[in-house]
CSV table of C-alpha atoms in Angstrom, one decimal:
chain,number,residue,atom,x,y,z
B,1,MET,CA,-0.1,0.0,0.0
B,2,THR,CA,1.2,3.4,-0.8
B,3,LYS,CA,2.1,5.5,2.2
B,4,PRO,CA,0.2,8.8,2.5
B,5,ASP,CA,2.2,12.0,1.8
B,6,THR,CA,1.0,14.7,4.3
B,7,ALA,CA,3.0,17.6,3.1
B,8,LEU,CA,0.5,20.8,2.8
B,9,ILE,CA,1.9,21.6,-0.8
B,10,ALA,CA,4.0,19.7,-3.3
B,11,TRP,CA,5.0,20.8,-6.8
B,12,GLN,CA,3.8,17.5,-8.2
B,13,ASP,CA,0.4,18.3,-7.1
B,14,LEU,CA,-0.2,20.4,-10.1
B,15,PRO,CA,0.5,18.0,-12.8
B,16,ALA,CA,-1.6,15.3,-10.7
B,17,ALA,CA,-4.6,17.8,-10.5
B,18,LEU,CA,-4.3,18.7,-14.3
B,19,GLY,CA,-4.1,14.9,-15.2
B,20,LEU,CA,-7.1,14.2,-13.1
B,21,LEU,CA,-9.4,17.1,-14.3
B,22,SER,CA,-8.4,17.3,-18.0
B,23,ARG,CA,-7.0,15.4,-20.9
B,24,ILE,CA,-3.9,17.4,-21.2
B,25,PRO,CA,-1.0,15.0,-21.5
B,26,VAL,CA,1.2,15.6,-18.6
B,27,ARG,CA,4.0,13.4,-17.0
B,28,ILE,CA,2.7,12.1,-13.5
B,29,ASP,CA,4.5,10.4,-10.7
B,30,VAL,CA,1.8,8.0,-10.3
B,31,GLU,CA,3.2,6.6,-6.9
B,32,ARG,CA,3.6,10.0,-5.6
B,33,ALA,CA,0.1,11.1,-6.7
B,34,GLN,CA,-1.5,8.1,-5.2
B,35,ALA,CA,0.3,9.0,-1.9
B,36,ARG,CA,-0.8,12.6,-2.1
B,37,GLY,CA,-4.4,11.8,-2.8
B,38,ALA,CA,-6.8,14.5,-1.8
B,39,ALA,CA,-3.8,16.6,-0.5
B,40,ALA,CA,-3.4,17.8,-4.0
B,41,ALA,CA,-6.7,19.3,-4.1
B,42,TRP,CA,-5.5,22.7,-3.2
B,43,ALA,CA,-4.2,22.8,-6.9
B,44,TYR,CA,-7.7,22.2,-8.6
B,45,PRO,CA,-8.3,26.0,-8.8
B,46,ILE,CA,-5.0,26.4,-10.6
B,47,VAL,CA,-6.2,24.0,-13.2
B,48,GLY,CA,-9.2,26.2,-13.6
B,49,ILE,CA,-6.8,29.2,-14.2
B,50,LEU,CA,-4.7,27.3,-16.7
B,51,LEU,CA,-7.7,26.0,-18.7
B,52,GLY,CA,-9.1,29.5,-18.6
B,53,ALA,CA,-5.8,31.0,-20.0
B,54,LEU,CA,-6.1,28.5,-22.9
B,55,MET,CA,-9.6,29.9,-23.5
B,56,ILE,CA,-8.3,33.3,-23.5
B,57,VAL,CA,-5.8,32.7,-26.3
B,58,LEU,CA,-8.3,30.9,-28.2
B,59,ALA,CA,-11.1,33.6,-27.9
B,60,GLY,CA,-8.6,36.2,-28.4
B,61,ALA,CA,-7.3,34.9,-31.6
B,62,LEU,CA,-10.9,34.1,-32.9
B,63,GLY,CA,-12.0,37.7,-31.9
B,64,TRP,CA,-8.9,39.1,-33.8
B,65,ALA,CA,-10.0,37.2,-36.8
B,66,GLY,CA,-13.5,38.8,-36.8
B,67,VAL,CA,-15.4,35.8,-35.6
B,68,PRO,CA,-18.7,36.9,-34.0
B,69,ALA,CA,-18.9,36.6,-30.1
B,70,ALA,CA,-21.7,34.1,-30.0
B,71,VAL,CA,-19.7,31.7,-32.4
B,72,ILE,CA,-16.7,32.2,-30.1
B,73,ALA,CA,-18.7,31.4,-27.1
B,74,MET,CA,-19.8,28.1,-28.5
B,75,LEU,CA,-16.2,27.3,-29.7
B,76,VAL,CA,-14.9,28.0,-26.3
B,77,ILE,CA,-17.4,25.8,-24.7
B,78,ALA,CA,-16.7,23.0,-27.1
B,79,SER,CA,-13.0,23.3,-26.7
B,80,SER,CA,-13.3,23.2,-22.7
B,81,ILE,CA,-15.4,20.2,-23.0
B,82,ILE,CA,-12.8,18.4,-25.1
B,83,ILE,CA,-10.0,19.4,-22.9
B,84,THR,CA,-11.7,18.2,-19.8
B,85,GLY,CA,-13.0,15.1,-21.4
B,86,ALA,CA,-16.5,16.2,-20.6
B,87,MET,CA,-15.8,15.1,-17.0
B,88,HIS,CA,-17.7,17.6,-15.4
B,89,GLU,CA,-20.7,17.5,-17.9
B,90,ASP,CA,-20.9,13.8,-17.2
B,91,GLY,CA,-21.0,14.4,-13.5
B,92,LEU,CA,-24.0,16.7,-14.0
B,93,ALA,CA,-25.8,14.5,-16.2
B,94,ASP,CA,-25.4,11.5,-13.9
B,95,SER,CA,-26.2,13.5,-10.8
B,96,ALA,CA,-29.5,14.9,-12.4
B,97,ASP,CA,-30.6,11.4,-13.4
B,98,GLY,CA,-29.6,9.8,-10.1
B,99,LEU,CA,-30.8,12.3,-7.6
B,100,TRP,CA,-34.3,13.0,-9.3
B,101,GLY,CA,-34.7,9.5,-10.8
B,102,GLY,CA,-34.2,7.4,-7.7
B,103,TRP,CA,-36.5,7.0,-4.8
B,104,ASP,CA,-33.9,6.0,-2.3
B,105,LYS,CA,-30.2,6.2,-1.8
B,106,ALA,CA,-29.3,2.8,-3.1
B,107,ARG,CA,-31.3,3.4,-6.4
B,108,ARG,CA,-29.9,6.9,-6.8
B,109,LEU,CA,-26.3,5.7,-6.5
B,110,GLU,CA,-27.0,2.9,-8.9
B,111,ILE,CA,-28.5,5.2,-11.6
B,112,MET,CA,-25.6,7.6,-11.1
B,113,LYS,CA,-23.2,4.7,-12.0
B,114,ASP,CA,-25.2,3.7,-14.9
B,115,SER,CA,-23.4,4.9,-18.2
B,116,ARG,CA,-26.7,5.5,-19.9
B,117,ILE,CA,-28.3,8.9,-19.8
B,118,GLY,CA,-31.9,9.7,-19.0
B,119,ALA,CA,-34.3,12.6,-19.7
B,120,TYR,CA,-33.1,14.4,-16.5
B,121,GLY,CA,-29.5,14.2,-17.6
B,122,VAL,CA,-30.2,15.4,-21.1
B,123,LEU,CA,-32.2,18.3,-19.8
B,124,ALA,CA,-29.6,19.2,-17.5
B,125,LEU,CA,-26.9,19.2,-20.2
B,126,VAL,CA,-29.0,21.2,-22.7
B,127,LEU,CA,-29.9,23.8,-19.9
B,128,ALA,CA,-26.2,24.0,-18.7
B,129,ILE,CA,-24.7,24.5,-22.2
B,130,GLY,CA,-27.5,26.9,-23.0
B,131,LEU,CA,-26.8,29.0,-20.0
B,132,ARG,CA,-23.0,29.0,-20.5
B,133,TRP,CA,-23.4,30.0,-24.2
B,134,THR,CA,-25.8,32.7,-23.4
B,135,CYS,CA,-23.8,34.3,-20.7
B,136,LEU,CA,-20.5,34.0,-22.7
B,137,SER,CA,-22.1,35.4,-25.8
B,138,VAL,CA,-22.7,38.5,-23.7
B,139,LEU,CA,-19.5,38.7,-21.9
B,140,LEU,CA,-17.1,38.0,-24.8
B,141,ALA,CA,-18.4,41.4,-26.2
B,142,ASP,CA,-17.8,43.0,-22.9
B,143,PRO,CA,-14.4,44.3,-21.1
B,144,LEU,CA,-15.2,41.6,-18.5
B,145,TRP,CA,-14.4,38.9,-21.0
B,146,VAL,CA,-11.0,37.9,-19.7
B,147,ALA,CA,-12.6,37.7,-16.2
B,148,ALA,CA,-15.4,35.6,-17.6
B,149,LEU,CA,-12.9,33.0,-18.9
B,150,LEU,CA,-10.9,32.8,-15.7
B,151,ILE,CA,-13.0,33.4,-12.7
B,152,PRO,CA,-15.9,30.8,-13.3
B,153,GLY,CA,-13.5,27.9,-13.7
B,154,THR,CA,-11.2,28.9,-10.7
B,155,LEU,CA,-14.1,29.4,-8.2
B,156,SER,CA,-16.1,26.4,-9.4
B,157,ARG,CA,-13.0,24.1,-8.9
B,158,ALA,CA,-12.4,25.5,-5.5
B,159,ALA,CA,-16.0,24.9,-4.6
B,160,MET,CA,-15.3,21.2,-5.6
B,161,VAL,CA,-12.7,21.2,-2.9
B,162,ALA,CA,-14.9,22.6,-0.3
B,163,VAL,CA,-17.7,20.0,-1.1
B,164,MET,CA,-15.0,17.2,-0.8
B,165,LEU,CA,-14.1,18.3,2.5
B,166,ALA,CA,-17.7,19.1,3.8
B,167,LEU,CA,-19.4,15.7,2.8
B,168,PRO,CA,-18.3,12.2,3.4
B,169,ASN,CA,-18.0,9.9,0.5
B,170,ALA,CA,-21.5,8.5,-0.4
B,171,ARG,CA,-20.3,5.2,-1.7
B,172,VAL,CA,-17.4,2.9,-1.1
B,173,GLY,CA,-14.9,3.1,-4.2
B,174,GLY,CA,-15.4,5.4,-7.1
B,175,LEU,CA,-13.3,8.2,-8.2
B,176,SER,CA,-13.9,10.5,-5.2
B,177,GLY,CA,-13.5,7.7,-2.7
B,178,SER,CA,-10.2,6.7,-4.3
B,179,VAL,CA,-8.9,10.5,-4.1
B,180,GLY,CA,-10.0,10.7,-0.5
B,181,ARG,CA,-11.0,13.9,1.4
B,182,PRO,CA,-8.7,17.0,1.6
B,183,SER,CA,-7.6,18.6,4.7
B,184,ARG,CA,-9.1,21.9,6.0
B,185,LYS,CA,-5.7,23.6,5.1
B,186,ALA,CA,-5.8,22.4,1.6
B,187,CYS,CA,-9.3,23.5,1.2
B,188,VAL,CA,-8.4,26.9,2.7
B,189,ILE,CA,-5.6,27.3,0.1
B,190,ALA,CA,-8.0,26.3,-2.8
B,191,ILE,CA,-10.5,28.9,-1.7
B,192,GLY,CA,-7.8,31.6,-1.1
B,193,ILE,CA,-6.7,31.1,-4.8
B,194,GLY,CA,-10.3,31.6,-6.0
B,195,VAL,CA,-10.7,34.8,-3.7
B,196,ILE,CA,-7.6,36.4,-4.9
B,197,MET,CA,-8.3,35.8,-8.6
B,198,ALA,CA,-11.7,37.3,-8.2
B,199,VAL,CA,-10.7,40.2,-6.1
B,200,LEU,CA,-7.6,41.0,-8.6
B,201,LEU,CA,-9.9,41.0,-11.6
B,202,LEU,CA,-13.1,42.3,-10.2
B,203,GLY,CA,-12.3,44.4,-7.2
B,204,LEU,CA,-15.3,44.7,-4.7
B,205,ALA,CA,-17.6,43.2,-7.3
B,206,GLY,CA,-15.6,40.0,-6.9
B,207,VAL,CA,-17.2,39.6,-3.3
B,208,TRP,CA,-20.6,39.5,-4.9
B,209,VAL,CA,-19.6,36.9,-7.5
B,210,MET,CA,-18.0,34.8,-4.9
B,211,LEU,CA,-21.1,34.9,-2.7
B,212,ILE,CA,-23.3,33.9,-5.5
B,213,GLY,CA,-20.9,30.9,-6.4
B,214,ALA,CA,-20.8,29.8,-2.7
B,215,ILE,CA,-24.6,29.9,-2.7
B,216,ALA,CA,-24.6,27.6,-5.6
B,217,ALA,CA,-22.0,25.1,-4.2
B,218,LEU,CA,-23.9,25.1,-0.8
B,219,ALA,CA,-27.1,24.1,-2.6
B,220,CYS,CA,-25.4,21.3,-4.5
B,221,ALA,CA,-23.9,20.1,-1.3
B,222,ALA,CA,-27.2,20.3,0.7
B,223,ILE,CA,-29.2,18.4,-2.0
B,224,ALA,CA,-26.5,15.7,-2.3
B,225,ASN,CA,-26.4,15.3,1.5
B,226,ARG,CA,-30.1,15.0,1.8
B,227,LYS,CA,-30.5,12.6,-1.2
B,228,ILE,CA,-27.4,10.2,-0.9
B,229,GLY,CA,-25.8,11.2,2.4
B,230,GLY,CA,-22.6,12.6,0.9
B,231,GLN,CA,-20.7,13.2,-2.3
B,232,THR,CA,-19.3,11.2,-5.3
B,233,GLY,CA,-17.2,12.2,-8.3
B,234,ASP,CA,-20.4,12.9,-10.2
B,235,ILE,CA,-21.6,15.2,-7.4
B,236,LEU,CA,-18.3,17.0,-7.5
B,237,GLY,CA,-18.6,17.5,-11.3
B,238,ALA,CA,-22.3,18.8,-11.0
B,239,THR,CA,-21.0,21.2,-8.3
B,240,GLN,CA,-18.4,22.5,-10.7
B,241,GLN,CA,-21.0,23.0,-13.4
B,242,VAL,CA,-23.6,24.6,-11.4
B,243,THR,CA,-21.2,26.9,-9.5
B,244,GLU,CA,-19.6,28.0,-13.0
B,245,ILE,CA,-23.0,28.8,-14.3
B,246,ALA,CA,-23.9,30.8,-11.3
B,247,VAL,CA,-20.6,32.8,-11.5
B,248,LEU,CA,-21.3,33.2,-15.3
B,249,VAL,CA,-24.9,34.5,-14.8
B,250,THR,CA,-23.6,37.0,-12.1
B,251,LEU,CA,-21.0,38.3,-14.2
B,252,ALA,CA,-23.4,38.7,-17.3
B,253,SER,CA,-25.8,40.6,-14.9
B,254,LEU,CA,-22.8,42.9,-13.9
B,255,ALA,CA,-22.1,43.5,-17.5
B,256,ALA,CA,-25.7,44.1,-18.5
């Protein structure tokens, strides 16, 4: 068995987090990553920053080429889905199917584990992508466009860490169970990264954005705790999506 690594921060945490939350090919020390487990969760928001930076380059290039904002918005969403392997979208769909399609914890978890998608999952994806596209279409034509591509991904991945800490694993095994639960210090660092980014890019308006994002994440955690008694990898993916959308809607409202 791999011996746990209890250091607060390790440089290997970033490639481990990037390899877990995206399909970007990175060299990972598998043994060290397994030893670190959830201790590397503090780096999840940095993954959001890196992915957001890639989307800024893409959107900037397309904007320079004269592509309309609405088209850029859809290409940005499509690119982010490809880069992350639709991991978070899959979690949202599975969570929607399971949490609302089952009548008890066992059945809900069974549905969430099923690779097939149901009506709730389809509707959740349609609404999620529709909201993201609508908000980004507005924001990419606004001075807030850089913040719109950086802050939602950063805050939403910090929210994942908070939910990992706040709720126990709802099932034995699974992705979330294999990673474990982060320490309070790792969670504070993750949230701190999100706070710094929001304040640097938005000033005092960032406080409002963070508040709405926190409410969205809290709602996801409360629903998951009530329906399945904890969190799973799917719940974390759903939390990322819901929090990102909440932040985007808030930013779009500020830009209106």
